[in-house]
CSV table of C-alpha atoms and ligand atoms in Angstrom, one decimal:
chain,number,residue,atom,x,y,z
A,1325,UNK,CA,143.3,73.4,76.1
A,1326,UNK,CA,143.1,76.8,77.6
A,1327,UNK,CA,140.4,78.6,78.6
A,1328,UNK,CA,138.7,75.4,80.1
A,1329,UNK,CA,135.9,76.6,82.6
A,1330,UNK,CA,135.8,80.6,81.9
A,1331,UNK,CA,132.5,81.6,82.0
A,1332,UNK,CA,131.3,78.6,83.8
A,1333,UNK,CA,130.5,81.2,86.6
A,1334,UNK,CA,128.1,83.5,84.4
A,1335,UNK,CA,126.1,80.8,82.7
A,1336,UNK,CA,122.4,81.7,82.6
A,1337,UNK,CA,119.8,79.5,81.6
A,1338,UNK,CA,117.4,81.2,79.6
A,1339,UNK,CA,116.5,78.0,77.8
A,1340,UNK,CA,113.5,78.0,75.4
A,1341,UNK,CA,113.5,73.9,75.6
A,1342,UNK,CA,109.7,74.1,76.1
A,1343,UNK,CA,109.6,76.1,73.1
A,1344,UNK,CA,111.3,73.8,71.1
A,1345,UNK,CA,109.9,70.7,71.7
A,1346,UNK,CA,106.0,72.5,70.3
A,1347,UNK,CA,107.5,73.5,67.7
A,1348,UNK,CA,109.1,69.9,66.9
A,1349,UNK,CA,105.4,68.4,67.6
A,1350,UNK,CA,104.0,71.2,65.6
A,1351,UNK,CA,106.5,70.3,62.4
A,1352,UNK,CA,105.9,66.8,62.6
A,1353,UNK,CA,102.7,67.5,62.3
A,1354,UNK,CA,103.2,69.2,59.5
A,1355,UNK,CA,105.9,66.6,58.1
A,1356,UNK,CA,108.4,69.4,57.4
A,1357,UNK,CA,110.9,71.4,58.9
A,1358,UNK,CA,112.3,74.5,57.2
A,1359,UNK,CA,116.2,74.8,57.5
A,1360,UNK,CA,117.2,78.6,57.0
A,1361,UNK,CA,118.0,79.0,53.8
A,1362,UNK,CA,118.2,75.5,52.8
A,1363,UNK,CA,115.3,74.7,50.2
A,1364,UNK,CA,114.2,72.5,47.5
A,1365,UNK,CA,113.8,69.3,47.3
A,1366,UNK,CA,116.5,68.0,50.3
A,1367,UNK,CA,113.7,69.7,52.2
A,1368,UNK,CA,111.3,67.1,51.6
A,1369,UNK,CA,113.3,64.5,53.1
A,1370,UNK,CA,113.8,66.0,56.5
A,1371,UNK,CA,111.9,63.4,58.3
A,1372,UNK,CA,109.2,64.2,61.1
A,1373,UNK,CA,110.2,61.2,62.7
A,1374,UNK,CA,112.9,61.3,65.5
A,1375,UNK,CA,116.7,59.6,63.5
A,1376,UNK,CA,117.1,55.7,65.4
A,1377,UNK,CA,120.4,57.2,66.3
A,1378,UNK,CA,118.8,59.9,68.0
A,1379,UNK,CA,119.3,60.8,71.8
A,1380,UNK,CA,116.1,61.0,74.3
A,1381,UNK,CA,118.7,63.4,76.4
A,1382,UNK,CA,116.6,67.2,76.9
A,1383,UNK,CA,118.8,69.2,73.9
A,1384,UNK,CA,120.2,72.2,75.3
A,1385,UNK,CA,118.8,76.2,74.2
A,1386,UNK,CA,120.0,77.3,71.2
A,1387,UNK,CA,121.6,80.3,73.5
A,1388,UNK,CA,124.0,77.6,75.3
A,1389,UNK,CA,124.8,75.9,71.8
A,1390,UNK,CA,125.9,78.8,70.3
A,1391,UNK,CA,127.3,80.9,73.7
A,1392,UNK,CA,129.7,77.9,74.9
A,1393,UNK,CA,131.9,77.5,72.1
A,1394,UNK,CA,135.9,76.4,71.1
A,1395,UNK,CA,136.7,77.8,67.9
A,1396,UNK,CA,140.3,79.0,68.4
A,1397,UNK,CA,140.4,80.3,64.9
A,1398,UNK,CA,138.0,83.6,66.7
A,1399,UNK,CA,139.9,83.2,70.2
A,1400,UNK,CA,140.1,80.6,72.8
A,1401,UNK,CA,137.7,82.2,75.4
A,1402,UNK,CA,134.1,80.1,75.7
A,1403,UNK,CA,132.4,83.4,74.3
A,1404,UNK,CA,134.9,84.6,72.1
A,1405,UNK,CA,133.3,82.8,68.8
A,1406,UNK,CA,129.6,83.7,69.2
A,1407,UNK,CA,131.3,87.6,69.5
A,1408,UNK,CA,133.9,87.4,66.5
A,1409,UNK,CA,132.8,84.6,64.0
A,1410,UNK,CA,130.0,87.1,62.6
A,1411,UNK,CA,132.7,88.4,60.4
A,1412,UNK,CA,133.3,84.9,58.9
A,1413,UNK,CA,132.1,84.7,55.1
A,1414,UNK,CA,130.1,81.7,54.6
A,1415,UNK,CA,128.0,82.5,51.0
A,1416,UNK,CA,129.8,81.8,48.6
A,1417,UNK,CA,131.6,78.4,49.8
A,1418,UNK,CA,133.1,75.7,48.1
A,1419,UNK,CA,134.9,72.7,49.4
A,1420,UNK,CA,138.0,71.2,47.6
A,1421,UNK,CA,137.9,67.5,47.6
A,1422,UNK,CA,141.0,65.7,46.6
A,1423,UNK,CA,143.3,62.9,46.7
A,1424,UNK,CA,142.2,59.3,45.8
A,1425,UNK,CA,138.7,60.0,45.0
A,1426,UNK,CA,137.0,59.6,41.8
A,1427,UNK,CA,135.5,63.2,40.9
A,1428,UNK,CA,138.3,65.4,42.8
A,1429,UNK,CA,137.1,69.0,42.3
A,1430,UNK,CA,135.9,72.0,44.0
A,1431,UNK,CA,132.6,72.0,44.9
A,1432,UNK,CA,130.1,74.7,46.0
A,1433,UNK,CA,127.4,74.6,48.6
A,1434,UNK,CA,124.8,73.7,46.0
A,1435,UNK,CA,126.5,71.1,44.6
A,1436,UNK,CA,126.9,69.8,48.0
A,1437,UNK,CA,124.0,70.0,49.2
A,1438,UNK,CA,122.1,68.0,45.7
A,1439,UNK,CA,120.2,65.6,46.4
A,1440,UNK,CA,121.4,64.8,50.0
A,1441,UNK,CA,118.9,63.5,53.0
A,1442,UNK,CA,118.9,66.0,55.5
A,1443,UNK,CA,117.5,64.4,59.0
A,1444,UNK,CA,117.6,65.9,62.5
A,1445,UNK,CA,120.2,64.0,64.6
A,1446,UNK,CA,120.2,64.9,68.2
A,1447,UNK,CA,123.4,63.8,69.8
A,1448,UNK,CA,125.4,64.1,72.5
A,1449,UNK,CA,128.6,66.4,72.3
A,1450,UNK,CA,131.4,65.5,74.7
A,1451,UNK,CA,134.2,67.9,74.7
A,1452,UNK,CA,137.7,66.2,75.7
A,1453,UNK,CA,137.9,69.5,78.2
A,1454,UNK,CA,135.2,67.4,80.6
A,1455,UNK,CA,131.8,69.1,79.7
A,1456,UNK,CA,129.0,68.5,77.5
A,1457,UNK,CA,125.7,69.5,75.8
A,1458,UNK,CA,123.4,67.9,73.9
A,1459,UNK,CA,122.9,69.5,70.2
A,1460,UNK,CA,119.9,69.1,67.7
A,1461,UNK,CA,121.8,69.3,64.5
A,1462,UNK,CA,120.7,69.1,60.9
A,1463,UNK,CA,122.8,67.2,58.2
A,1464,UNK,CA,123.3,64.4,56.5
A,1465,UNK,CA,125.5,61.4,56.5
A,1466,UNK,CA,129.1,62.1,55.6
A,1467,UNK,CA,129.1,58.5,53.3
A,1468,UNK,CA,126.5,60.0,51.3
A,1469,UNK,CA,129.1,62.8,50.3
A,1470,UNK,CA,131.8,60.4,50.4
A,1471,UNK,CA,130.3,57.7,47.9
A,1472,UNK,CA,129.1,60.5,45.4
A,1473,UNK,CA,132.8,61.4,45.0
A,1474,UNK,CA,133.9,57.6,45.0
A,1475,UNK,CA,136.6,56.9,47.3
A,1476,UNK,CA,139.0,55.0,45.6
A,1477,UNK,CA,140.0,51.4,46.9
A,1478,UNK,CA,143.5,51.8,48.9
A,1479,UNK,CA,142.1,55.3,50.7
A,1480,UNK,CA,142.0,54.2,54.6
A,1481,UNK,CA,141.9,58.0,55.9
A,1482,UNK,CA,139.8,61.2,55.5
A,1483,UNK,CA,141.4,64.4,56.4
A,1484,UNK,CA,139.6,67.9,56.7
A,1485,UNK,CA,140.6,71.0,57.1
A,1486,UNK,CA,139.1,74.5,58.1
A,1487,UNK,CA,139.0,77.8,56.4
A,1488,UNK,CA,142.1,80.2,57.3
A,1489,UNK,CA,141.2,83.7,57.1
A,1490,UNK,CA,143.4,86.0,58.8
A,1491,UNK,CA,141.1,88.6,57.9
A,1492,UNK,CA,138.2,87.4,59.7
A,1493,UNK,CA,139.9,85.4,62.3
A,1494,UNK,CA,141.0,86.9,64.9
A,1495,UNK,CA,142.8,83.9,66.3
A,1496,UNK,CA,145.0,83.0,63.4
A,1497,UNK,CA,147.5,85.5,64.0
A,1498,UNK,CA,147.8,84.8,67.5
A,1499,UNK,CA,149.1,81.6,66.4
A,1500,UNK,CA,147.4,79.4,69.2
A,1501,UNK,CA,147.2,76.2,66.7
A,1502,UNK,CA,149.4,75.5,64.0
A,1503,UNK,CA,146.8,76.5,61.1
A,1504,UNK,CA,144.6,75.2,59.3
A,1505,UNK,CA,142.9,73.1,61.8
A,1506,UNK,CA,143.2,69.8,61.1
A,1507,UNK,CA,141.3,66.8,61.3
A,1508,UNK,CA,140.9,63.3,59.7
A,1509,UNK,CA,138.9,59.8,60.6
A,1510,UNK,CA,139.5,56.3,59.2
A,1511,UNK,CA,137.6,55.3,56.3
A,1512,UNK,CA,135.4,53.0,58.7
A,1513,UNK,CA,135.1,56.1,61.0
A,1514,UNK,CA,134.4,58.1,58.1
A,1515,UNK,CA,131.6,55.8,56.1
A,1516,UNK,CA,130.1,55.4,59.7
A,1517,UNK,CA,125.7,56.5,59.6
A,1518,UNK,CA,126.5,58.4,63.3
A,1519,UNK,CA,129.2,60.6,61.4
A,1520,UNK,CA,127.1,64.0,59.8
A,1521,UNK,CA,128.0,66.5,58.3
A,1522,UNK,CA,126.1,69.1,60.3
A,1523,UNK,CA,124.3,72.2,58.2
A,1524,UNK,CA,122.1,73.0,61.0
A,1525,UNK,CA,121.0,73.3,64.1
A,1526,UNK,CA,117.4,73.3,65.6
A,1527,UNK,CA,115.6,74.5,62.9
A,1528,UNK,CA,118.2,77.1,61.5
A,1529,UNK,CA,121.3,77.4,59.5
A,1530,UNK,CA,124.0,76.2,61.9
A,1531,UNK,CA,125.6,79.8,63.7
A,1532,UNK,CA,129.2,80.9,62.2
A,1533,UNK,CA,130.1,80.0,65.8
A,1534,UNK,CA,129.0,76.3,65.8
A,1535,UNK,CA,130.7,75.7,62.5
A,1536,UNK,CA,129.2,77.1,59.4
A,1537,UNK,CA,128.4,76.5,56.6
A,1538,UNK,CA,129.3,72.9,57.2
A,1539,UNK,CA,131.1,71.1,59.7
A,1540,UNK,CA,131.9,67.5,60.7
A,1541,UNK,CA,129.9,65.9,63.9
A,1542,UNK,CA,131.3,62.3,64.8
A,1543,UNK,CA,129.3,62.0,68.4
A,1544,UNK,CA,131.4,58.8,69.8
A,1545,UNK,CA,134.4,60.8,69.5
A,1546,UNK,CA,136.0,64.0,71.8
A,1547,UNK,CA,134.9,67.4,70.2
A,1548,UNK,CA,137.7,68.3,68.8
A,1549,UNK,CA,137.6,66.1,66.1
A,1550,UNK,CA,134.3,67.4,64.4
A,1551,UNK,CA,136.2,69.9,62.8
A,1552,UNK,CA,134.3,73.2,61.6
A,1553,UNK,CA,134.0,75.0,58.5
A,1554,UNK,CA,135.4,72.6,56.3
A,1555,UNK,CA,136.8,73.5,53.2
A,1556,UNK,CA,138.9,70.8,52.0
A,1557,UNK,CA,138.6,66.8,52.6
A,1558,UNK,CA,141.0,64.6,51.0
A,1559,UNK,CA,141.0,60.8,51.2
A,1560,UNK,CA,144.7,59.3,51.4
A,1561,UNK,CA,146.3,56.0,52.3
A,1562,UNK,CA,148.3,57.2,55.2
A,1563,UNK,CA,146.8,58.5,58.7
A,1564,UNK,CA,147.0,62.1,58.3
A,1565,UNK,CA,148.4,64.7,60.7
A,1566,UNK,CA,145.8,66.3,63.2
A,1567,UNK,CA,146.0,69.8,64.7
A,1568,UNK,CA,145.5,68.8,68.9
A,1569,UNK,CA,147.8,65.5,68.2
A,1570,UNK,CA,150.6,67.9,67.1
A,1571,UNK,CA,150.3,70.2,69.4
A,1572,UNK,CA,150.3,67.6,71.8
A,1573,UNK,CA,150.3,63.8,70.9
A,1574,UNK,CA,150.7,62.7,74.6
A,1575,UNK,CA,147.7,64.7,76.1
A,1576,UNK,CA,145.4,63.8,72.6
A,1577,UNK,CA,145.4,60.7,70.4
A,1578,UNK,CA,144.3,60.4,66.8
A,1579,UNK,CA,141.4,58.3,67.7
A,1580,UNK,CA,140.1,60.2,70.9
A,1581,UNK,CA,137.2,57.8,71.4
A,1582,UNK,CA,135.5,59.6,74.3
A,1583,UNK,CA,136.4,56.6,77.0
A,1584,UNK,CA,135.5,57.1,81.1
A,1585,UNK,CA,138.5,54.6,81.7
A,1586,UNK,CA,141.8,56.5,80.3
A,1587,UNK,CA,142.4,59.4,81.7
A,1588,UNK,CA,143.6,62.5,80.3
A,1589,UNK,CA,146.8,63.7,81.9
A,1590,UNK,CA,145.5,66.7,83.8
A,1591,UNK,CA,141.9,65.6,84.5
A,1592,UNK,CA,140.1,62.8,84.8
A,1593,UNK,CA,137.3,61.7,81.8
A,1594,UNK,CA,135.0,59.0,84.1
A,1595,UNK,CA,133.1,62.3,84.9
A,1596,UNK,CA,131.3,65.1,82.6
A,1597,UNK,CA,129.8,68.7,83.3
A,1598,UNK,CA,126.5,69.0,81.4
A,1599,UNK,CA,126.1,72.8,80.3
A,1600,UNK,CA,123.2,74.2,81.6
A,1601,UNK,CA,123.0,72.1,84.7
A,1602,UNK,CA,123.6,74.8,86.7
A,1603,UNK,CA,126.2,75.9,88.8
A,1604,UNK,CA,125.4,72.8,92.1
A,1605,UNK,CA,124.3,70.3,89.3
A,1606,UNK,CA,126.3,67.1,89.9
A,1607,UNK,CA,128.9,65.8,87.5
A,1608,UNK,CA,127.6,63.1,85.8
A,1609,UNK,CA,129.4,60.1,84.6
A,1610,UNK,CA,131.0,60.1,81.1
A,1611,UNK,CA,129.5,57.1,78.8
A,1612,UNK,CA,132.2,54.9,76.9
A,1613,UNK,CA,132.2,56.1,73.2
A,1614,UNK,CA,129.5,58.9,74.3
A,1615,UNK,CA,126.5,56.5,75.0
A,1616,UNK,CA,127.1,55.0,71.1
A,1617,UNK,CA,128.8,51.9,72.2
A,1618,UNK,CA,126.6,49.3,70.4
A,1619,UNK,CA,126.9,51.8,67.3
A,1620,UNK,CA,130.5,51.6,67.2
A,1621,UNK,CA,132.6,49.3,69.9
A,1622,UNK,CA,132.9,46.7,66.7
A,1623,UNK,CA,135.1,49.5,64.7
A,1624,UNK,CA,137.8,48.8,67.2
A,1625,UNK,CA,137.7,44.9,68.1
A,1626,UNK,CA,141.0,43.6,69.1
A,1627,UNK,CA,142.2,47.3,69.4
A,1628,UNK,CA,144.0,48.4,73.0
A,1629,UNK,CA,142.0,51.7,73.8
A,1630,UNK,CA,144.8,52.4,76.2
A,1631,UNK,CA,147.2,52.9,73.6
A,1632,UNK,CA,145.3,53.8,70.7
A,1633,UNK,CA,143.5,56.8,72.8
B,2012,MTE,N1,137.1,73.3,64.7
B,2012,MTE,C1,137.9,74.3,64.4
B,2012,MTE,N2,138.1,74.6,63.2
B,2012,MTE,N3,138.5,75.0,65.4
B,2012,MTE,C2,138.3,74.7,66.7
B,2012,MTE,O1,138.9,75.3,67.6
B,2012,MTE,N4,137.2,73.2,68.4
B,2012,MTE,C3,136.8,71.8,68.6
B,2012,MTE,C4,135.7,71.4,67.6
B,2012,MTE,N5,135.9,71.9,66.3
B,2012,MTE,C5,137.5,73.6,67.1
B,2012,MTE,C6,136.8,72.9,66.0
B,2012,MTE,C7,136.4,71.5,69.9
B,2012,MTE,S1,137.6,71.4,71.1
B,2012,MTE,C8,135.1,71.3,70.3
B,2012,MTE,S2,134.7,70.7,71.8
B,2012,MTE,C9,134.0,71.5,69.3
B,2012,MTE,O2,134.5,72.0,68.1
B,2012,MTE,C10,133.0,72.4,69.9
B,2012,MTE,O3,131.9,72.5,69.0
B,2012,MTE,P1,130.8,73.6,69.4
B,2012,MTE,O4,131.4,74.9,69.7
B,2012,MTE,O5,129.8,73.6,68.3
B,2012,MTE,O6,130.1,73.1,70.7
């Protein structure tokens, strides 16, 4: 990918972790935590209590989250998206769902958004570039989505794709991906409790940068796959093409479990770079799927993770 490391040299820590973690005491005490714009009564459900699937790992400032960011559609410098994806129009949005699924149909944000569980889920993001953060999103479990639309039996793949607007993103017609960015899961990957679909972050709508209005977060796998701004997912029978693996299937697989033991062909993955660390900080070593090993090793049992990278 390019622009790995630009930046690195100019990243400040002006964290307001402290901050953070009073104000999560505070909310649990109150038993609620307002997210943006997001009412009703999905509020409600937004437990006090830490998600089981939850890191203990410090989250990083809401400044790095949304400072440090790919999103190629807005350029592929680190800070190009927090400076260009203000233009990106995210009220109204609506989210074609097709293929073999029940109730196929566009839906909006509201409709989306009816009736879901929305739960803090602080996980650890692991880009395939060798660096990491650790992000206190806000979403809910892509299943829920998935079984309201009913995936037909014979579907074994999601696919998802991002918003192309030439007009707001500058990167589209620099042609640096062949557009729109493309992702997809199996249906076990897919129906998986780790995989979100992530609406916010701390205690805020999730930044344009980051993703908005809605974007996929599958922690166990390399950042590229939790595809941003989503606004079509289609459940198929056949493993659907994916935007990295055609640009370059030797260098990035369909599955891209995040895996300290295969390598990728420029740089070695058995050792991470933890934004905000500070410029001496050590590398640290990368954890096979991410640290969610006992979550999701059984998904591939019997699978070679050499060749199915
Ligand atoms: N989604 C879209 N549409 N376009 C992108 O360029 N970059 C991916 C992923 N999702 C990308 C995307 C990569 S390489 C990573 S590491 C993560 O988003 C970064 O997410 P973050 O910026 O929220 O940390």
């Amino acid at each position: 990918m390019a622009g790995r490391y630009r930046n690195e040299l100019n990243w400040s820590d002006a964290t307001p972790r402290a901050a953070f973690m009073n104000r999560r005491q505070l909310m649990a005490g109150a038993g609620a935590l307002a997210v943006g714009s997001i009412g009703g009564p999905a509020l409600a459900s937004l437990n006090a209590a830490p998600s089981a699937f939850s890191t203990d790992a410090e989250p990083n400032s809401l400044k790095e989250i949304s400072n440090y960011n790919n999103y190629y559609e807005f350029g592929v410098g680190k800070e190009d998206p927090a400076r260009n994806a203000g233009a990106l129009t995210t009220d109204p949005w609506s989210v074609k769902i097709d293929g073999m699924v029940d109730r196929p149909g566009d839906y909006s944000m509201d409709d989306i958004l009816k009736g879901v569980s929305l739960e803090e889920r602080i996980y650890r993001l692991r880009c395939v570039e060798a660096w990491s953060m650790v992000v206190p999103w806000v979403g809910f479990e892509l299943a829920d989505l998935l079984n309201r639309v009913g995936v037909q039996p014979g579907a074994k793949y999601i696919a998802f794709e991002t918003a192309v607007r030439p007009d707001e993103m500058p990167g589209i017609s620099r042609g640096y991906l062949d557009w729109p960015y493309r992702e997809g899961l199996r249906l076990d990957e897919a129906m998986h409790p780790l995989t979100i679909i992530a609406t916010g972050l701390y205690d805020e709508p999730i930044p344009n940068q980051n993703g908005a209005p809605l974007r996929l977060v599958v922690p166990w796998k390399y950042g590229f796959k939790s595809i941003k701004s989503i606004v079509r997912i289609s459940a198929m029978e056949k493993e659907p093409p994916t935007s990295w693996n055609m640009a370059n299937a030797r260098e990035y697989g369909f599955y891209s479990n995040v895996n300290p033991e295969v390598d990728h062909p420029r740089w070695t993955q058995a050792s991470e770079r933890l934004i905000g660390g500070g410029l001496f900080a050590k590398r640290q070593p990368t954890q096979m799927f991410n640290g969610y090993e006992e979550h999701v090793a059984s998904l591939y049992t019997g699978m070679d993770l050499k060749k199915s990278f």
